[in-house]
Tab-separated table of C-alpha atoms in Angstrom:
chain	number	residue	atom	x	y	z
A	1	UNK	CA	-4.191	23.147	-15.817
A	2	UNK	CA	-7.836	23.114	-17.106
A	3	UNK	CA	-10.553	23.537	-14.366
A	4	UNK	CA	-12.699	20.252	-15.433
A	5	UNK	CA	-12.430	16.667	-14.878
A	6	UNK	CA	-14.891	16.488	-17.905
A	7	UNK	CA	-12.447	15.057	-20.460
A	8	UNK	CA	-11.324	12.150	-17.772
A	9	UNK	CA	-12.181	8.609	-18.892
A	10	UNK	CA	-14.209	7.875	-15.255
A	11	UNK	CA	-15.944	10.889	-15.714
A	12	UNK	CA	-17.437	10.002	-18.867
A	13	UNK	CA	-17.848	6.270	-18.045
A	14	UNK	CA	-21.305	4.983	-18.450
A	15	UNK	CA	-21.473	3.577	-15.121
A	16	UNK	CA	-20.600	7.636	-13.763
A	17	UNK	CA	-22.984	9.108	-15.832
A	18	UNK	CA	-25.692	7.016	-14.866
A	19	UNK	CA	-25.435	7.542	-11.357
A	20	UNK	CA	-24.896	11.142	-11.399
A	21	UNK	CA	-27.988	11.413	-13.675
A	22	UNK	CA	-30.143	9.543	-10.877
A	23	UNK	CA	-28.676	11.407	-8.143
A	24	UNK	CA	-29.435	14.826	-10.445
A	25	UNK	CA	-32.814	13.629	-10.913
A	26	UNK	CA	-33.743	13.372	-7.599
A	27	UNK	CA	-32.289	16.931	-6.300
A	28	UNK	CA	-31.025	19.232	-9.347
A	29	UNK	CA	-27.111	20.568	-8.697
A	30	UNK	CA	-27.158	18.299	-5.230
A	31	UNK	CA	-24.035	15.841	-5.986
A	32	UNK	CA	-20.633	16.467	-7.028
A	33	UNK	CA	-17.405	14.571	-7.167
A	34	UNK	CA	-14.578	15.118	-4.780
A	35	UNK	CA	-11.712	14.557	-3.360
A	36	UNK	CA	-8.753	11.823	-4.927
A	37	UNK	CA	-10.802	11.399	-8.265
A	38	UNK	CA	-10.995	15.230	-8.747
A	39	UNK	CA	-7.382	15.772	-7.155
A	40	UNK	CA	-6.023	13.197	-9.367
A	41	UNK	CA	-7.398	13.773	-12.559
A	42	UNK	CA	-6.093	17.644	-12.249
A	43	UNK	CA	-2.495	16.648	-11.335
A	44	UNK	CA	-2.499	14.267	-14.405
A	45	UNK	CA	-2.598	10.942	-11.995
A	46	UNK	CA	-4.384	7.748	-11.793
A	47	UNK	CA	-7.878	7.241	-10.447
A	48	UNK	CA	-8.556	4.446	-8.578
A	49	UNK	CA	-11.800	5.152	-6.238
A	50	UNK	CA	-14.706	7.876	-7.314
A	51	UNK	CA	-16.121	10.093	-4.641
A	52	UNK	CA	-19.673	11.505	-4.722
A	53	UNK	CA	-20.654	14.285	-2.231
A	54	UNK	CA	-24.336	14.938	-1.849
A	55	UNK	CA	-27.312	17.533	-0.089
A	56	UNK	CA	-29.333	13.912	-0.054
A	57	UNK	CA	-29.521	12.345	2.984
A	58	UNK	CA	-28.116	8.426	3.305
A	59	UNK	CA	-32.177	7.540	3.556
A	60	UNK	CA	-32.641	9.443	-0.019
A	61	UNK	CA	-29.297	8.363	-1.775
A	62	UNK	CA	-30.450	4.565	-1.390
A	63	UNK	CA	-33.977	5.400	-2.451
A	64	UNK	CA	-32.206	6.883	-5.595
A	65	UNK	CA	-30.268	4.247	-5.788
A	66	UNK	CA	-32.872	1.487	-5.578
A	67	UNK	CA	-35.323	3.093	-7.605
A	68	UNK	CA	-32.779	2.839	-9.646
A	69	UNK	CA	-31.887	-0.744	-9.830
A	70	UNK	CA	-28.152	-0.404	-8.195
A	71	UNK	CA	-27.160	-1.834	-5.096
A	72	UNK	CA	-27.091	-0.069	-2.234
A	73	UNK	CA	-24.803	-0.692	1.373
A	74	UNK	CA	-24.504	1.167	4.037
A	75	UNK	CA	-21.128	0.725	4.738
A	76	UNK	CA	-20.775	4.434	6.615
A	77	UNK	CA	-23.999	4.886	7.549
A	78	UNK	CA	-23.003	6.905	10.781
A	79	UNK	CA	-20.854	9.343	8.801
A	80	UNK	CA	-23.180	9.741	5.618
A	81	UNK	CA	-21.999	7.043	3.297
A	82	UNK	CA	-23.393	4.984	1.166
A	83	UNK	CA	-21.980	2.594	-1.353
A	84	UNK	CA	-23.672	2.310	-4.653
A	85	UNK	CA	-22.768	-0.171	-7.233
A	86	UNK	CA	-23.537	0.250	-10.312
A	87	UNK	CA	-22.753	-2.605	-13.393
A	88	UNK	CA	-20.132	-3.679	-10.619
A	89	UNK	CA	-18.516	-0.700	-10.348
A	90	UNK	CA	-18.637	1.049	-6.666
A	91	UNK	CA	-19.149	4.654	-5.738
A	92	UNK	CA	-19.116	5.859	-2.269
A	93	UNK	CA	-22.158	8.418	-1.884
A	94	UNK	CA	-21.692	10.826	0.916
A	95	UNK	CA	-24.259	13.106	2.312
A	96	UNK	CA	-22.414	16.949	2.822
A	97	UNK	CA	-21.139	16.993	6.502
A	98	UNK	CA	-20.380	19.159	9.644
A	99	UNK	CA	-18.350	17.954	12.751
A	100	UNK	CA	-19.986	18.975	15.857
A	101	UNK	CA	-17.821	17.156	17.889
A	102	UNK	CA	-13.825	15.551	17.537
A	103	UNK	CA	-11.797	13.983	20.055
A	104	UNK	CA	-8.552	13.136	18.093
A	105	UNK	CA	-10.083	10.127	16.828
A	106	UNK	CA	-12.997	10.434	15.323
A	107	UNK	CA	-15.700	12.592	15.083
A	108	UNK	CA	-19.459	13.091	15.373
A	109	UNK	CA	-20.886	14.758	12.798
A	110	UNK	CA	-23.973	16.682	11.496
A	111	UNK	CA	-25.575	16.345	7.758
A	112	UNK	CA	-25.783	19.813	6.341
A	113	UNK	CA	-26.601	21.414	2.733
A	114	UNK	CA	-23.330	23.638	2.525
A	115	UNK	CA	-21.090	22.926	0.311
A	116	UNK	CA	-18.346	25.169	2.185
A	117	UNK	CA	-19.222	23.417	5.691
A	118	UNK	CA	-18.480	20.295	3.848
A	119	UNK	CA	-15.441	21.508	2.735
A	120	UNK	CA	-14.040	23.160	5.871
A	121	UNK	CA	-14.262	19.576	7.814
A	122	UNK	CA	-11.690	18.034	5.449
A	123	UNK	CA	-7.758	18.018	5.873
A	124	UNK	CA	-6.150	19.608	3.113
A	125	UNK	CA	-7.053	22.124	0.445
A	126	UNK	CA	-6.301	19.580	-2.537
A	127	UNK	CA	-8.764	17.484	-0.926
A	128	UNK	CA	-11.379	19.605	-1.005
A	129	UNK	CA	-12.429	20.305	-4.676
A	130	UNK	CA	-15.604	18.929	-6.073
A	131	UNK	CA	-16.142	18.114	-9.887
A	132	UNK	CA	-20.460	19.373	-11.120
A	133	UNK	CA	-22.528	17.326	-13.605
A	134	UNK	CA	-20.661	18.833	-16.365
A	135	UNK	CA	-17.047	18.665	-14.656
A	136	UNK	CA	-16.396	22.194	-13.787
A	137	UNK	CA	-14.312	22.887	-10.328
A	138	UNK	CA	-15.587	24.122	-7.788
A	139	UNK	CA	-13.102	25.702	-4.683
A	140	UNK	CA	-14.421	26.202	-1.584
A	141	UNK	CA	-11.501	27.256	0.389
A	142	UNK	CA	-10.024	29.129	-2.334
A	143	UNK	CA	-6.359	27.317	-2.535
A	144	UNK	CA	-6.886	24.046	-3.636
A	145	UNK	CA	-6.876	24.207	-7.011
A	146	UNK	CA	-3.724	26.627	-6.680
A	147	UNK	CA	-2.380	23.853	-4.483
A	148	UNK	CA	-3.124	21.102	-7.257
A	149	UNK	CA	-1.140	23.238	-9.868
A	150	UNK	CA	1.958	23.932	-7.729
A	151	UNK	CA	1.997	20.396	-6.351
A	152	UNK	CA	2.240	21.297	-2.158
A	153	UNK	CA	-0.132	20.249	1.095
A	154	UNK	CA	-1.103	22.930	3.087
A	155	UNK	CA	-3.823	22.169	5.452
A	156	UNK	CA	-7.292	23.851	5.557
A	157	UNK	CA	-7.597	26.693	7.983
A	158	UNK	CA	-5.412	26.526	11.040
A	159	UNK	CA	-3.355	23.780	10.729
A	160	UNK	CA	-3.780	22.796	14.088
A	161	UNK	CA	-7.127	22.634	14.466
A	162	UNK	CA	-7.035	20.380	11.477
A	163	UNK	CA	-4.756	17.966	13.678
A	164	UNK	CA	-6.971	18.397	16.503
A	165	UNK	CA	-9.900	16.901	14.846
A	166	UNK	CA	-7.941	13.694	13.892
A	167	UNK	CA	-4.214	13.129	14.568
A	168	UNK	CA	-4.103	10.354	12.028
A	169	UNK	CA	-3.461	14.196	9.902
A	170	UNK	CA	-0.157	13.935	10.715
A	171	UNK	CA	0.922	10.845	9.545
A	172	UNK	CA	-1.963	11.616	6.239
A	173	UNK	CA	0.200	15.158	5.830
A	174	UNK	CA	3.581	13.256	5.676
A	175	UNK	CA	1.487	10.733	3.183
A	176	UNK	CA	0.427	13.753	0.597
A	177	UNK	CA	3.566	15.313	0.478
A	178	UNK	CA	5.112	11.848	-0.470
A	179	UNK	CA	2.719	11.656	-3.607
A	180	UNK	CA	1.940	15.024	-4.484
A	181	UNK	CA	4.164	17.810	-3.477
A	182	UNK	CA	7.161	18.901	-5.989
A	183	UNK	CA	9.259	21.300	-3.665
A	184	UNK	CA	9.488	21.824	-0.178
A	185	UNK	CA	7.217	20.809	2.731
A	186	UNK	CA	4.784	23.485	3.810
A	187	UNK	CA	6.513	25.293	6.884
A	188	UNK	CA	3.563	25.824	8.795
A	189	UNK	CA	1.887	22.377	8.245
A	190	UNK	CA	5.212	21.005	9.413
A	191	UNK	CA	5.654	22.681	12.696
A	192	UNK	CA	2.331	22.335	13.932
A	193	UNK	CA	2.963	18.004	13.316
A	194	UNK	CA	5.854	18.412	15.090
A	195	UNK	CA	3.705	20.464	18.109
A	196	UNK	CA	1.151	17.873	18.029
A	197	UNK	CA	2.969	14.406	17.556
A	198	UNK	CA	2.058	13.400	21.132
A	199	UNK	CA	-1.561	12.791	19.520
A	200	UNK	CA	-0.276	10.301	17.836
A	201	UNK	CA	0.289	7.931	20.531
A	202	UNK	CA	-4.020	7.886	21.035
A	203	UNK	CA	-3.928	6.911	17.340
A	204	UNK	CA	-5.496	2.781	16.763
A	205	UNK	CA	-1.933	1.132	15.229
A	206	UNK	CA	-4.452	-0.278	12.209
A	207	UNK	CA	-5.021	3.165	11.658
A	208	UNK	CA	-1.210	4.231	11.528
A	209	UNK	CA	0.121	0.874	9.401
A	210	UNK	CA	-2.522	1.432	6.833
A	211	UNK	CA	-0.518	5.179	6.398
A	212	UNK	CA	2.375	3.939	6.622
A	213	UNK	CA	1.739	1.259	3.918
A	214	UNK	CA	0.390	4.083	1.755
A	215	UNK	CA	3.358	6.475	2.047
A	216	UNK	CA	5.910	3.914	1.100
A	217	UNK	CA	3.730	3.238	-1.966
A	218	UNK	CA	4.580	6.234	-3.168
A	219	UNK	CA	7.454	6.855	-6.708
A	220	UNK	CA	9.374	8.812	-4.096
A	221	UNK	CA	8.610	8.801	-0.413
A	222	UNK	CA	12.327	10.386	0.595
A	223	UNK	CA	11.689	14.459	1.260
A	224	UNK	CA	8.583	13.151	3.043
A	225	UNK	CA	9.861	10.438	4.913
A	226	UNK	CA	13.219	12.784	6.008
A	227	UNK	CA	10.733	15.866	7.155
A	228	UNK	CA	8.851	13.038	8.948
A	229	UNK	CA	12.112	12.101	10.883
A	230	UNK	CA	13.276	15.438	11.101
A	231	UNK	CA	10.043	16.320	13.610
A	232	UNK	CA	10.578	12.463	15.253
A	233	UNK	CA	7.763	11.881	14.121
A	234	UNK	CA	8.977	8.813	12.401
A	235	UNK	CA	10.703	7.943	15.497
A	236	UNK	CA	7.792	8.186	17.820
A	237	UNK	CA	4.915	6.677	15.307
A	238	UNK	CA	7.582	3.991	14.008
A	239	UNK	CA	10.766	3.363	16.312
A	240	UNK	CA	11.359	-0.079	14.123
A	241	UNK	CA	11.871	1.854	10.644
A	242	UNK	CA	14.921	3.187	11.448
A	243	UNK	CA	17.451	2.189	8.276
A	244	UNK	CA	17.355	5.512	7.277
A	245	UNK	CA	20.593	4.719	4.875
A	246	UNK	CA	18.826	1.791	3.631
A	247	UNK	CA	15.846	2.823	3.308
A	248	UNK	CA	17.052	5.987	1.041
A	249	UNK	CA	19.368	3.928	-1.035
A	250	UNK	CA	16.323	1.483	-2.001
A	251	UNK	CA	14.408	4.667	-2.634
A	252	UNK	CA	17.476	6.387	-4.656
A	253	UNK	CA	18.229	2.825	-6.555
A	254	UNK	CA	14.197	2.659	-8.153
A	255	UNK	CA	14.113	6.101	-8.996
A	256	UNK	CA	17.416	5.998	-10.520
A	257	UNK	CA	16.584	3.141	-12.595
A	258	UNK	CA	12.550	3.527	-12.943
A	259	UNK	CA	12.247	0.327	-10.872
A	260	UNK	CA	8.720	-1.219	-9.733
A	261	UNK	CA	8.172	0.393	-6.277
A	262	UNK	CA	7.209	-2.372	-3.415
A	263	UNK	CA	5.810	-0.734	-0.164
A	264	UNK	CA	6.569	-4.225	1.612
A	265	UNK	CA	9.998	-4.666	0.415
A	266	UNK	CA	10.360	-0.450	1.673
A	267	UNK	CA	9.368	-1.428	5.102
A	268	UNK	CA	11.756	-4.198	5.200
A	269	UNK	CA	14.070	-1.944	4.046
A	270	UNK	CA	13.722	0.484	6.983
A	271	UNK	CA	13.907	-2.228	9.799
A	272	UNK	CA	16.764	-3.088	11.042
A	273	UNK	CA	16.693	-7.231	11.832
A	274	UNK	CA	14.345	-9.875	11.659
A	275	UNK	CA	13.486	-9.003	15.472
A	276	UNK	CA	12.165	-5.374	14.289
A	277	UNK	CA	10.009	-7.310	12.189
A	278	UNK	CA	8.670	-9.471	14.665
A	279	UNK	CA	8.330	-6.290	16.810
A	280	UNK	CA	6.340	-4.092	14.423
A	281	UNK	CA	4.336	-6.765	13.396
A	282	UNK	CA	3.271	-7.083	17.447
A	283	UNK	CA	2.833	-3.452	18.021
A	284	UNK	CA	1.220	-2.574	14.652
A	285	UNK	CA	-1.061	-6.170	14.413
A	286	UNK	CA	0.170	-6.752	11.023
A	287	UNK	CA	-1.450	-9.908	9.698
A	288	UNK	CA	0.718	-12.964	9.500
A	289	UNK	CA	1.285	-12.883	6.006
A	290	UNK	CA	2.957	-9.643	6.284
A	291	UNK	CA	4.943	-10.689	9.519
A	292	UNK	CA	6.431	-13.764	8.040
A	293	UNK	CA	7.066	-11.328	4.800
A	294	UNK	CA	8.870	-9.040	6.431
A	295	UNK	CA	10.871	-11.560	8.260
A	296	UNK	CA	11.442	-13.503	5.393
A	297	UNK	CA	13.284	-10.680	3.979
A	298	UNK	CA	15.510	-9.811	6.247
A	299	UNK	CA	16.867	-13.415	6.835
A	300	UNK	CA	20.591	-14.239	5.949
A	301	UNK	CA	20.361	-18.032	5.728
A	302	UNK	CA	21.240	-17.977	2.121
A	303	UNK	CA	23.729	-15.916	0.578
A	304	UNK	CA	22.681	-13.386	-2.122
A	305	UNK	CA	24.931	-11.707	-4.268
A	306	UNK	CA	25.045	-10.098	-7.903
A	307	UNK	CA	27.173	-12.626	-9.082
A	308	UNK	CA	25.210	-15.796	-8.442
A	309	UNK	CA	24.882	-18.524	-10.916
A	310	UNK	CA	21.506	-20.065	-12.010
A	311	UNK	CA	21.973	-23.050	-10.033
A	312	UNK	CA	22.568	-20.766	-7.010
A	313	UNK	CA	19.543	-18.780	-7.866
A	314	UNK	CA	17.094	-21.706	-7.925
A	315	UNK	CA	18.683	-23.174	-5.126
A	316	UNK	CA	17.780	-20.134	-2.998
A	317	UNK	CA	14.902	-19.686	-4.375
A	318	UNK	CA	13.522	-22.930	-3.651
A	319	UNK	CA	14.262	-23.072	-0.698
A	320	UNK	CA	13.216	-19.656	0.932
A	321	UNK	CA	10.604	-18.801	-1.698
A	322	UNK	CA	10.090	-16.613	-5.137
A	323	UNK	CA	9.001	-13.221	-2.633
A	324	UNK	CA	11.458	-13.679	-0.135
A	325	UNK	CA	14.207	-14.178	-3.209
A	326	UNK	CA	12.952	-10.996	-4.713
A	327	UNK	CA	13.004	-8.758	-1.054
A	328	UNK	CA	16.532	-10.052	-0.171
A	329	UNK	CA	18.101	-9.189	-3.864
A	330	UNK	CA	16.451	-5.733	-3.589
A	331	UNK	CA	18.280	-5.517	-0.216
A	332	UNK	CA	21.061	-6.450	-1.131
A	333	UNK	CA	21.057	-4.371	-4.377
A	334	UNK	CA	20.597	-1.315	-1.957
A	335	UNK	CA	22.873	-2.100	0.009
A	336	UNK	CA	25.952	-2.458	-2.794
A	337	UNK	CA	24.545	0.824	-4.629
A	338	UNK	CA	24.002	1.402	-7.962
A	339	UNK	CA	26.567	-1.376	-9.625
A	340	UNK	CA	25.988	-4.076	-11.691
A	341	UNK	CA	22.540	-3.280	-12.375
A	342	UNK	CA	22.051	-5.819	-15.152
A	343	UNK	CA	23.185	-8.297	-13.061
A	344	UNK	CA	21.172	-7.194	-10.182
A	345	UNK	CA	17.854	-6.862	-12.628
A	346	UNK	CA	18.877	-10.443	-13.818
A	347	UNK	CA	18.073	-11.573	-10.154
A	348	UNK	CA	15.017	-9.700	-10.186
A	349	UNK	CA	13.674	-11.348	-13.185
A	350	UNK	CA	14.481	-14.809	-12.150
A	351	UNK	CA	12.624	-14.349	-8.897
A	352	UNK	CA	9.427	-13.123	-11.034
A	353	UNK	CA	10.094	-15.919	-14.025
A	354	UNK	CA	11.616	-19.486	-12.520
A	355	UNK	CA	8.945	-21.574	-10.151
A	356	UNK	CA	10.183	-23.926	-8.152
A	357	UNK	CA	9.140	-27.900	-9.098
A	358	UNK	CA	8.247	-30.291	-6.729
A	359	UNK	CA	10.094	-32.928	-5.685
A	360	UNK	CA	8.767	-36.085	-7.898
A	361	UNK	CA	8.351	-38.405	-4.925
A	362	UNK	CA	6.282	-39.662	-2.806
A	363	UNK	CA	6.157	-41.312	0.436
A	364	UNK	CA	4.973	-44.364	-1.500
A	365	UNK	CA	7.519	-44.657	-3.353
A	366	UNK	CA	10.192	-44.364	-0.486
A	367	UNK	CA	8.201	-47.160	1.397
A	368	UNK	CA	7.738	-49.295	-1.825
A	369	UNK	CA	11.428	-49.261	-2.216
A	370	UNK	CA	11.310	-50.847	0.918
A	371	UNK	CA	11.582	-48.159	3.964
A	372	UNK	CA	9.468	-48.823	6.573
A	373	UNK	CA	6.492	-46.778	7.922
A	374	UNK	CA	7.977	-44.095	10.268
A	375	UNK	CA	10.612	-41.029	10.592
A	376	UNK	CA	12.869	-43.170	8.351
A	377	UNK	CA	10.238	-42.357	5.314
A	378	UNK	CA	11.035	-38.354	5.988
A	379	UNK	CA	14.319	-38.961	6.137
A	380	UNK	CA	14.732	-40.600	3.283
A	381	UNK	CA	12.786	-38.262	1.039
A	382	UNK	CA	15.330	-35.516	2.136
A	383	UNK	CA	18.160	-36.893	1.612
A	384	UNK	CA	16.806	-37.342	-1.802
A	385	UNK	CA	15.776	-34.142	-2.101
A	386	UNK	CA	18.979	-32.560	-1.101
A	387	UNK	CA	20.785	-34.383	-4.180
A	388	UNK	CA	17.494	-33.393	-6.145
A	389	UNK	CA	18.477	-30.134	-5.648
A	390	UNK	CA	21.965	-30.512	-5.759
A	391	UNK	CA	21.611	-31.501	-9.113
A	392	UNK	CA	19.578	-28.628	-10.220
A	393	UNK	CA	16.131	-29.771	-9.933
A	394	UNK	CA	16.299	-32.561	-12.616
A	395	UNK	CA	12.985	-33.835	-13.543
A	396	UNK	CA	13.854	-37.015	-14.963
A	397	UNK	CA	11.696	-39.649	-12.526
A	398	UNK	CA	14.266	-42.464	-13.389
A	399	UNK	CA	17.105	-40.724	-11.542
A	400	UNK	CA	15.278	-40.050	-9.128
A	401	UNK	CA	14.031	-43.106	-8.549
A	402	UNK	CA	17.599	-44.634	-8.695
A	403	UNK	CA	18.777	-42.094	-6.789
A	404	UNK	CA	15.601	-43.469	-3.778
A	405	UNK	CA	17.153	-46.735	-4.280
A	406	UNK	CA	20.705	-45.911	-3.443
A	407	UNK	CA	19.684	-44.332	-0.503
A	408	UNK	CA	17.595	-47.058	1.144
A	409	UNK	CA	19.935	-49.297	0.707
A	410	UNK	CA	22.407	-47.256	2.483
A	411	UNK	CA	19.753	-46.466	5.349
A	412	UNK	CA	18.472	-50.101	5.267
C-alpha cells in the first residue's frame, strides 16, 4: 500500500486543489485531509465526502473562504466546521479539536493546534490519518495505517474510554467492521461493546437508525452483524431485526451471485412481520416513506413465486407497486435459497423494467355512458378496472370503452 492519496482522482480535482491552496495560503502546512477520503483511497474504495482538518479557526476558514469567492456555511459551527463550496462541490473544513468534556452523547470541545490532540479525540485508528498538500500520510497514533493495510477496527487508546465519550461507538464499531475489516473482529474492541451496551439505551434513536442504515449498506454486513448479536447488542439496540436466518440468507444470496445490495430491503429482511415494521418505525421515528416501505415488503396479499407468469407479474405489480414487487421477490428468493436464480433475476428485472399504465378512463366517461353522479361512478370504474387488468392491461380505448358500456348497463 503506498503512503499517499496523491494519485487519487479527488485529490487532484481542481475544485481540491483550489481550496487547499487558499487554505495553504493563509497558514503554510495548517490543513490536511482526513478521515473516510484518506481511509478510502488507501484501502482501494470509493470516496464520496472530502474531509479537511485545519489549525484555522471557523472565523479564519470562512475569511479564506470568502476572500476567496466560495461559499461559506456554518453548518458545525459549535464543533469547528465549516462547509465550503467550491464550483458546487462541498468540503467540510474543520478546525483541529480537543474534548474537554463528554457525557455519552456529545461532547464539548476545545480548538487546539495539535495535530495528535486532534487525532486522539477520534474513534478508531483508520479514522485518524490525514493526507498534506502533496498527499503524504501522516499517523498520529501510530496503527492506522497498519490497520488500513490489514483491513481490522481497533479503537484509539483504551477502548473504553473511546465508548465513554460517545456510545453511538458501539453501534459505529459494528458499522467499520462491516465495511472494512477482512478477518476477525478485534477482541478487545468487542468486549468492551459488550461491557458498555447499556450506553446505548441514552443513545437519540435518529442517531442509532442512521447506523443501522449504514451497516446494512455494506457488500457483506454478516461477521459484523453476528458479533453484534453475539454481545446482544443487536438485541438490545434493535429487538425488531431479529430474522437472523433471513437476514443471512439475503446476505449469502447477493454475495453469492454479486447482487445489488439494498439496505431497505436488509432491514425488511431482519423483521419478522409487518407489525415489527410498524414497531421500529415508532421506536426509531423512521419517516413514513420508509414505514410504509418496510411494510410494504413484508405483506403477503399477493403471492410471489419463481415461477410466475408475466401476466402474474404485472398483475402484482400493479397493484402493490414496482418497490414493494422488488422487496417481496428478494424475500422470497431468500427464503427458497439459491435455486432458480434466472428465474428469480427475471423477477428482479421486471420489477426495475415494466411500469404500470393507467387505467384509460375517466369518471367522465363512466357518467357520460350514463352513470349517475355518486358511489356508483367508483364502482363502476373498478369493475372496469378489474377486467382491465384481467386482461393484461390492454390499452386499446375501444375495449375499454365497450367494456364501460357493458357494465352500466348491467349496474343501470
Amino acid at each position: 500500500m503506498i503512503a499517499s492519496v496523491a494519485h487519487a482522482s479527488w485529490f487532484k480535482a481542481k475544485e481540491t486543489q483550489t481550496l487547499l491552496a487558499a487554505l495553504e495560503a493563509a497558514r503554510p502546512g495548517g490543513s490536511r485531509f482526513v478521515g473516510g477520503c484518506v481511509r478510502n483511497t488507501l484501502m482501494g474504495r470509493e470516496v464520496d465526502d472530502i474531509d479537511v482538518a485545519t489549525q484555522l479557526t471557523p472565523d479564519q476558514t470562512t475569511e479564506v473562504a470568502t476572500k476567496a469567492g466560495f461559499a461559506a456555511h456554518p453548518t458545525g459551527i459549535e464543533h469547528g466546521t465549516v462547509t465550503v463550496v467550491v464550483n458546487h462541490k462541498p468540503f467540510e473544513v474543520t478546525t483541529l479539536r480537543r474534548d474537554v468534556t463528554t457525557d455519552g452523547r456529545r461532547a464539548t470541545v476545545a480548538f487546539t493546534e495539535s495535530w495528535e490532540e486532534d487525532a486522539q479525540r477520534r474513534d478508531f485508528r483508520l479514522n485518524a490519518l490525514y493526507a498534506d498538500a502533496s498527499g503524504a500520510i501522516h499517523d498520529p497514533t501510530g496503527g492506522g495505517l497498519d490497520d488500513a493495510r490489514a483491513g481490522r477496527v481497533i479503537f484509539i487508546g483504551d477502548a473504553s474510554t473511546r465508548i465513554r465519550e460517545d456510545y453511538l461507538r458501539i453501534l459505529r464499531f459494528f458499522r467499520f467492521n462491516a465495511w472494512y475489516v477482512r478477518g476477525p473482529l478485534d477482541p478487545q474492541g468487542l468486549h468492551a461493546c459488550a461491557d458498555l451496551a447499556a450506553g446505548l439505551d441514552a443513545l437519540s434513536v435518529e442517531r442509532v437508525w442512521k447506523e443501522v442504515k449504514k451497516m446494512l449498506a455494506a457488500p457483506d454486513p454478516r461477521a459484523a452483524w453476528e458479533g453484534m448479536t453475539a454481545i446482544e447488542v443487536r438485541a438490545r439496540a434493535l429487538p425488531e431485526l431479529a430474522n437472523e436466518t433471513r437476514l443471512d440468507a439475503l446476505c449469502t444470496l447477493e454475495a453469492d451471485l454479486m447482487l445489488p445490495v439494498d439496505a431497505t430491503t436488509r432491514v425488511a429482511a431482519a423483521l419478522m412481520d409487518q407489525d415489527g415494521a410498524r414497531a421500529l418505525a415508532r421506536r426509531l421515528k423512521l419517516s413514513n416513506e420508509e414505514r410504509d416501505r418496510l411494510v410494504a415488503a413484508l405483506g403477503d396479499e399477493v403471492k410471489i413465486t419463481s415461477y410466475m407468469s408475466l401476466r402474474d407479474m404485472r398483475r402484482a405489480i400493479y397493484r402493490i407497486g414496482n418497490e414493494a414487487f422488488r422487496d417481496r421477490v428478494m424475500l422470497a428468493w431468500a427464503g427458497a435459497g439459491g435455486d432458480k436464480a434466472q428465474a428469480w433475476r427475471a423477477l428482479v428485472a421486471h420489477a426495475q423494467m415494466w411500469t404500470p399504465p393507467k387505467l384509460p378512463l375517466t369518471g367522465d366517461e363512466v357518467m357520460a355512458a350514463g352513470v349517475p353522479a355518486g358511489p356508483k361512478v367508483g364502482a363502476v370504474m373498478r369493475e372496469v378496472e378489474e377486467w382491465w387488468i384481467d386482461a393484461d392491461f390492454p390499452s386499446d380505448k375501444l375495449s375499454v370503452i365497450e367494456r364501460l358500456k357493458a357494465v352500466a348497463q348491467g349496474m343501470a
